[in-house]
mmCIF file of C-alpha atoms in Angstrom:
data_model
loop_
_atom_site.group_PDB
_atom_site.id
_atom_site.type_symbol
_atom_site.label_atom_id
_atom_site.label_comp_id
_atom_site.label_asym_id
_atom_site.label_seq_id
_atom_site.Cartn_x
_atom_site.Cartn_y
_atom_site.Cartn_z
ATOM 1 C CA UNK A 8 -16.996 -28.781 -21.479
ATOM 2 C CA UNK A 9 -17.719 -28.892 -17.241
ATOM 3 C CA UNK A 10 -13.686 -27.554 -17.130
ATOM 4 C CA UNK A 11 -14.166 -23.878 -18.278
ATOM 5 C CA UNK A 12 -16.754 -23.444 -16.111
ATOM 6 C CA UNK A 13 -15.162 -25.090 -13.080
ATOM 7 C CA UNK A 14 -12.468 -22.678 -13.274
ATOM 8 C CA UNK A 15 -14.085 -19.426 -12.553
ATOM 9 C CA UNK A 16 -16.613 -20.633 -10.526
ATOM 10 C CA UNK A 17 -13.844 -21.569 -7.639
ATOM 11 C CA UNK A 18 -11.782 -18.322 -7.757
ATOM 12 C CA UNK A 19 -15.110 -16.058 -8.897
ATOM 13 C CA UNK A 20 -17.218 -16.650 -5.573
ATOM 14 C CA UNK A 21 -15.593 -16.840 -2.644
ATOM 15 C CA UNK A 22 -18.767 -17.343 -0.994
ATOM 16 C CA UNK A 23 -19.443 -20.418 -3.036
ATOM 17 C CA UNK A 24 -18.732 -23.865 -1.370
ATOM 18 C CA UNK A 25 -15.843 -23.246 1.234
ATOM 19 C CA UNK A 26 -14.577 -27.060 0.759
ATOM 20 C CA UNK A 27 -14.087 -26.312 -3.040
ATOM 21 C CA UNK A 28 -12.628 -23.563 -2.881
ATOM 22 C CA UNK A 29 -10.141 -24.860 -0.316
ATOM 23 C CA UNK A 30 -9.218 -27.705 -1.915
ATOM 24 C CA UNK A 31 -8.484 -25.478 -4.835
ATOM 25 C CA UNK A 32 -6.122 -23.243 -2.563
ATOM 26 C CA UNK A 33 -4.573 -25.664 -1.068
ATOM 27 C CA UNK A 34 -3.561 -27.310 -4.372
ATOM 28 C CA UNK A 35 -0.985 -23.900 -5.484
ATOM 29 C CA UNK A 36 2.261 -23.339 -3.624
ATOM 30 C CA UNK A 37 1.869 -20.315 -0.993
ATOM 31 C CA UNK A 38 3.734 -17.557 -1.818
ATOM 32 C CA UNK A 39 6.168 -18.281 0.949
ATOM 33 C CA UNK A 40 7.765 -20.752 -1.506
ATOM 34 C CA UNK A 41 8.335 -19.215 -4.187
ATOM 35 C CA UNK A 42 12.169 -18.302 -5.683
ATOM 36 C CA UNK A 43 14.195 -16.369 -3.580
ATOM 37 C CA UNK A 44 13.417 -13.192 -5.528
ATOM 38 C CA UNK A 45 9.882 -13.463 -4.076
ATOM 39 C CA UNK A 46 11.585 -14.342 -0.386
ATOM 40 C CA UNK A 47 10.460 -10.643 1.139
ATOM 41 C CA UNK A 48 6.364 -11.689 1.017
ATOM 42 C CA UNK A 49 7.435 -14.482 3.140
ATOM 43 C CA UNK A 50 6.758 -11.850 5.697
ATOM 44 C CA UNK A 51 3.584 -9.745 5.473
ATOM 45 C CA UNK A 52 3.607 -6.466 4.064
ATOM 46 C CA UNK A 53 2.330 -4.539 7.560
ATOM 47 C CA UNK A 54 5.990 -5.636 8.640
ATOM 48 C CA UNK A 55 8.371 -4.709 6.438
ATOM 49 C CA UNK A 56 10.973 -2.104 7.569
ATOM 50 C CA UNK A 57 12.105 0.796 5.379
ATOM 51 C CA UNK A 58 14.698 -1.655 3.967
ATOM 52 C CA UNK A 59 11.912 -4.159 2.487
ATOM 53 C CA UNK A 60 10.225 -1.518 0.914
ATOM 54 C CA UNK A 61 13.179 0.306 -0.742
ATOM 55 C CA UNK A 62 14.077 -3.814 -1.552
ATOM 56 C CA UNK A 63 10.409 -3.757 -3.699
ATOM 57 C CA UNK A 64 11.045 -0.713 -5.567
ATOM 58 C CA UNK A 65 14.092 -1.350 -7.171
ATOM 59 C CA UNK A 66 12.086 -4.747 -8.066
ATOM 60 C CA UNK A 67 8.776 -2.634 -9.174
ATOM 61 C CA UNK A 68 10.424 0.944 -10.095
ATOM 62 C CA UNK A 69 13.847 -0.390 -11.568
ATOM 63 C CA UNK A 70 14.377 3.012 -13.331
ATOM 64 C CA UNK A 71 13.415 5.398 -10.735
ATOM 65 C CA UNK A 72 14.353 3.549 -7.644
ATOM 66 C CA UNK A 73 17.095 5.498 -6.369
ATOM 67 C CA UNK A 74 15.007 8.678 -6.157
ATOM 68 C CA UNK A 75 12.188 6.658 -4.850
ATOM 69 C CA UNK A 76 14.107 5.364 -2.287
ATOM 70 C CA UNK A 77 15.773 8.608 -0.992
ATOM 71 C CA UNK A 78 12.379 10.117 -0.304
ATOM 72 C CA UNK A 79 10.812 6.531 1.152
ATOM 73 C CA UNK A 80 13.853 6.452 3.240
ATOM 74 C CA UNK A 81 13.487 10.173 4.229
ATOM 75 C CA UNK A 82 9.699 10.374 5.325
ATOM 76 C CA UNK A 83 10.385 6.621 7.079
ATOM 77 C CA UNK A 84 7.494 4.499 4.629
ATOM 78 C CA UNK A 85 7.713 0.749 6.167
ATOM 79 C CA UNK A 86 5.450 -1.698 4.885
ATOM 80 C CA UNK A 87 2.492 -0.090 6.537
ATOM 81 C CA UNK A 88 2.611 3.213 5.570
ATOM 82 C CA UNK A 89 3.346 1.898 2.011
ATOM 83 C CA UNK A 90 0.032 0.136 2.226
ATOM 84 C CA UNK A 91 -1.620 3.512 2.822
ATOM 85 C CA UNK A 92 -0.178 6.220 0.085
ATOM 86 C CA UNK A 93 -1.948 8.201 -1.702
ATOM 87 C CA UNK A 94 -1.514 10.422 -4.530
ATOM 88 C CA UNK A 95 -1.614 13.244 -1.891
ATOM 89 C CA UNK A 96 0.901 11.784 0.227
ATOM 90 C CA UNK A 97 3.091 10.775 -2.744
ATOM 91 C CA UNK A 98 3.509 14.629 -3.883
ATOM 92 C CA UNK A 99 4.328 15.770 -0.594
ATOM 93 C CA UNK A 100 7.270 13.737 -0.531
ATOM 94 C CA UNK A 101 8.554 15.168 -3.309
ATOM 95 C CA UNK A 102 7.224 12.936 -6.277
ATOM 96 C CA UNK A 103 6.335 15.536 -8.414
ATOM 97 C CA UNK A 104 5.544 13.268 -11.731
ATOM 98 C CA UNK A 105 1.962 12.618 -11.898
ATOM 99 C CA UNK A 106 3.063 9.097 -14.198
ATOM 100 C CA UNK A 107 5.543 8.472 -11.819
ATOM 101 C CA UNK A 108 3.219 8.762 -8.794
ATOM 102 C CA UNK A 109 0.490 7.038 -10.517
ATOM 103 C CA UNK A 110 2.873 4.003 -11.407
ATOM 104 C CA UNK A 111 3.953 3.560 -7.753
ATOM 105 C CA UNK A 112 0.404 3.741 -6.948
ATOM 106 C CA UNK A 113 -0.117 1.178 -9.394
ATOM 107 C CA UNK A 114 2.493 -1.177 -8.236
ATOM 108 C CA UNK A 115 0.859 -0.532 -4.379
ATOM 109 C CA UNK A 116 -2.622 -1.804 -5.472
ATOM 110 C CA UNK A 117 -0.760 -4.451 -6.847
ATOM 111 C CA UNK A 118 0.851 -5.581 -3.993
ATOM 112 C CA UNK A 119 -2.236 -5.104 -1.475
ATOM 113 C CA UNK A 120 -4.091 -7.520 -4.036
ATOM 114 C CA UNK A 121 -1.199 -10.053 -3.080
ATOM 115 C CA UNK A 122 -1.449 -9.227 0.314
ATOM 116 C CA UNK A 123 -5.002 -9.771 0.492
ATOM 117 C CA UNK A 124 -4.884 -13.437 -1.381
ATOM 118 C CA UNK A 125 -2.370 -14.232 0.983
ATOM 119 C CA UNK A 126 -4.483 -13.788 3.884
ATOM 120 C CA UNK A 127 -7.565 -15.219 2.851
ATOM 121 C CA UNK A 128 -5.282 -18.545 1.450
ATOM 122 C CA UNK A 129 -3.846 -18.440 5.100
ATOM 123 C CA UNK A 130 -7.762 -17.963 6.387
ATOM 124 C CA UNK A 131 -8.741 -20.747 4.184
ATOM 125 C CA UNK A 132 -5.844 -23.222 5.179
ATOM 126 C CA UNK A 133 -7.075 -22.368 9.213
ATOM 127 C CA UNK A 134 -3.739 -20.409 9.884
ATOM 128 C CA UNK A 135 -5.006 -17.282 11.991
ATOM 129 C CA UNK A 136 -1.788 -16.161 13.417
ATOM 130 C CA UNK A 137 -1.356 -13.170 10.876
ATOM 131 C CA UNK A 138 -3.866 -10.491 12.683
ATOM 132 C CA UNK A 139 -3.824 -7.381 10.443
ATOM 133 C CA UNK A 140 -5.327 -4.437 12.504
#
């Protein structure tokens, strides 16, 4: 019965004991080894090029990729910038859709959640040589 409680406990509170929840961490693969469809986190997302990110959205936007791609490639969205769209942003490249621009929003958040696990696992583990400014 101590099990189901052990679980959220470790990922709920981050704040909880650090050893635990280090341990835990340490315990599941980093993303950096994962299969080679997941090879492009390897690197954060603040350094993709345009190429990386036109790479994720035939991954995340299989069906509208092309068109995504021809306006990411056209207003220059690296990694960076993709971390910081908005809807705003979105329709003044040309995404008129409101789904559409909601779903790439979607699969944004998505990947900053990734991103963000990523750098506390690497904070946790004592790697600090990923700065994000």
């Amino acid at each position: 019965s101590s099990i189901p409680f052990l679980a959220p406990s470790s990922l709920g509170s981050v704040t909880s004991s650090s050893s635990s929840s280090s341990t835990y961490l340490q315990k599941k693969p980093t993303i950096c080894q994962k299969p080679p469809g997941h090879v492009k986190l390897s690197k954060p997302v603040a350094l993709w090029t345009v190429q990386d990110v036109c790479k994720w959205l035939k991954k995340h936007c299989p069906n509208q990729h092309q068109i995504y791609s021809d306006a990411f490639k056209q207003h220059d969205i690296t990694g960076r910038a993709l971390m910081r769209l908005t809807d705003r942003k979105l329709e003044r490249m040309g995404i008129i859709q409101e789904a559409q621009r909601q779903h790439i929003l979607q699969q944004v958040l998505q990947l900053r959640v990734r991103e963000e696990v990523r750098t506390l696992q690497l904070l946790t583990q004592g790697t600090t040589q990923h700065t994000f400014h």
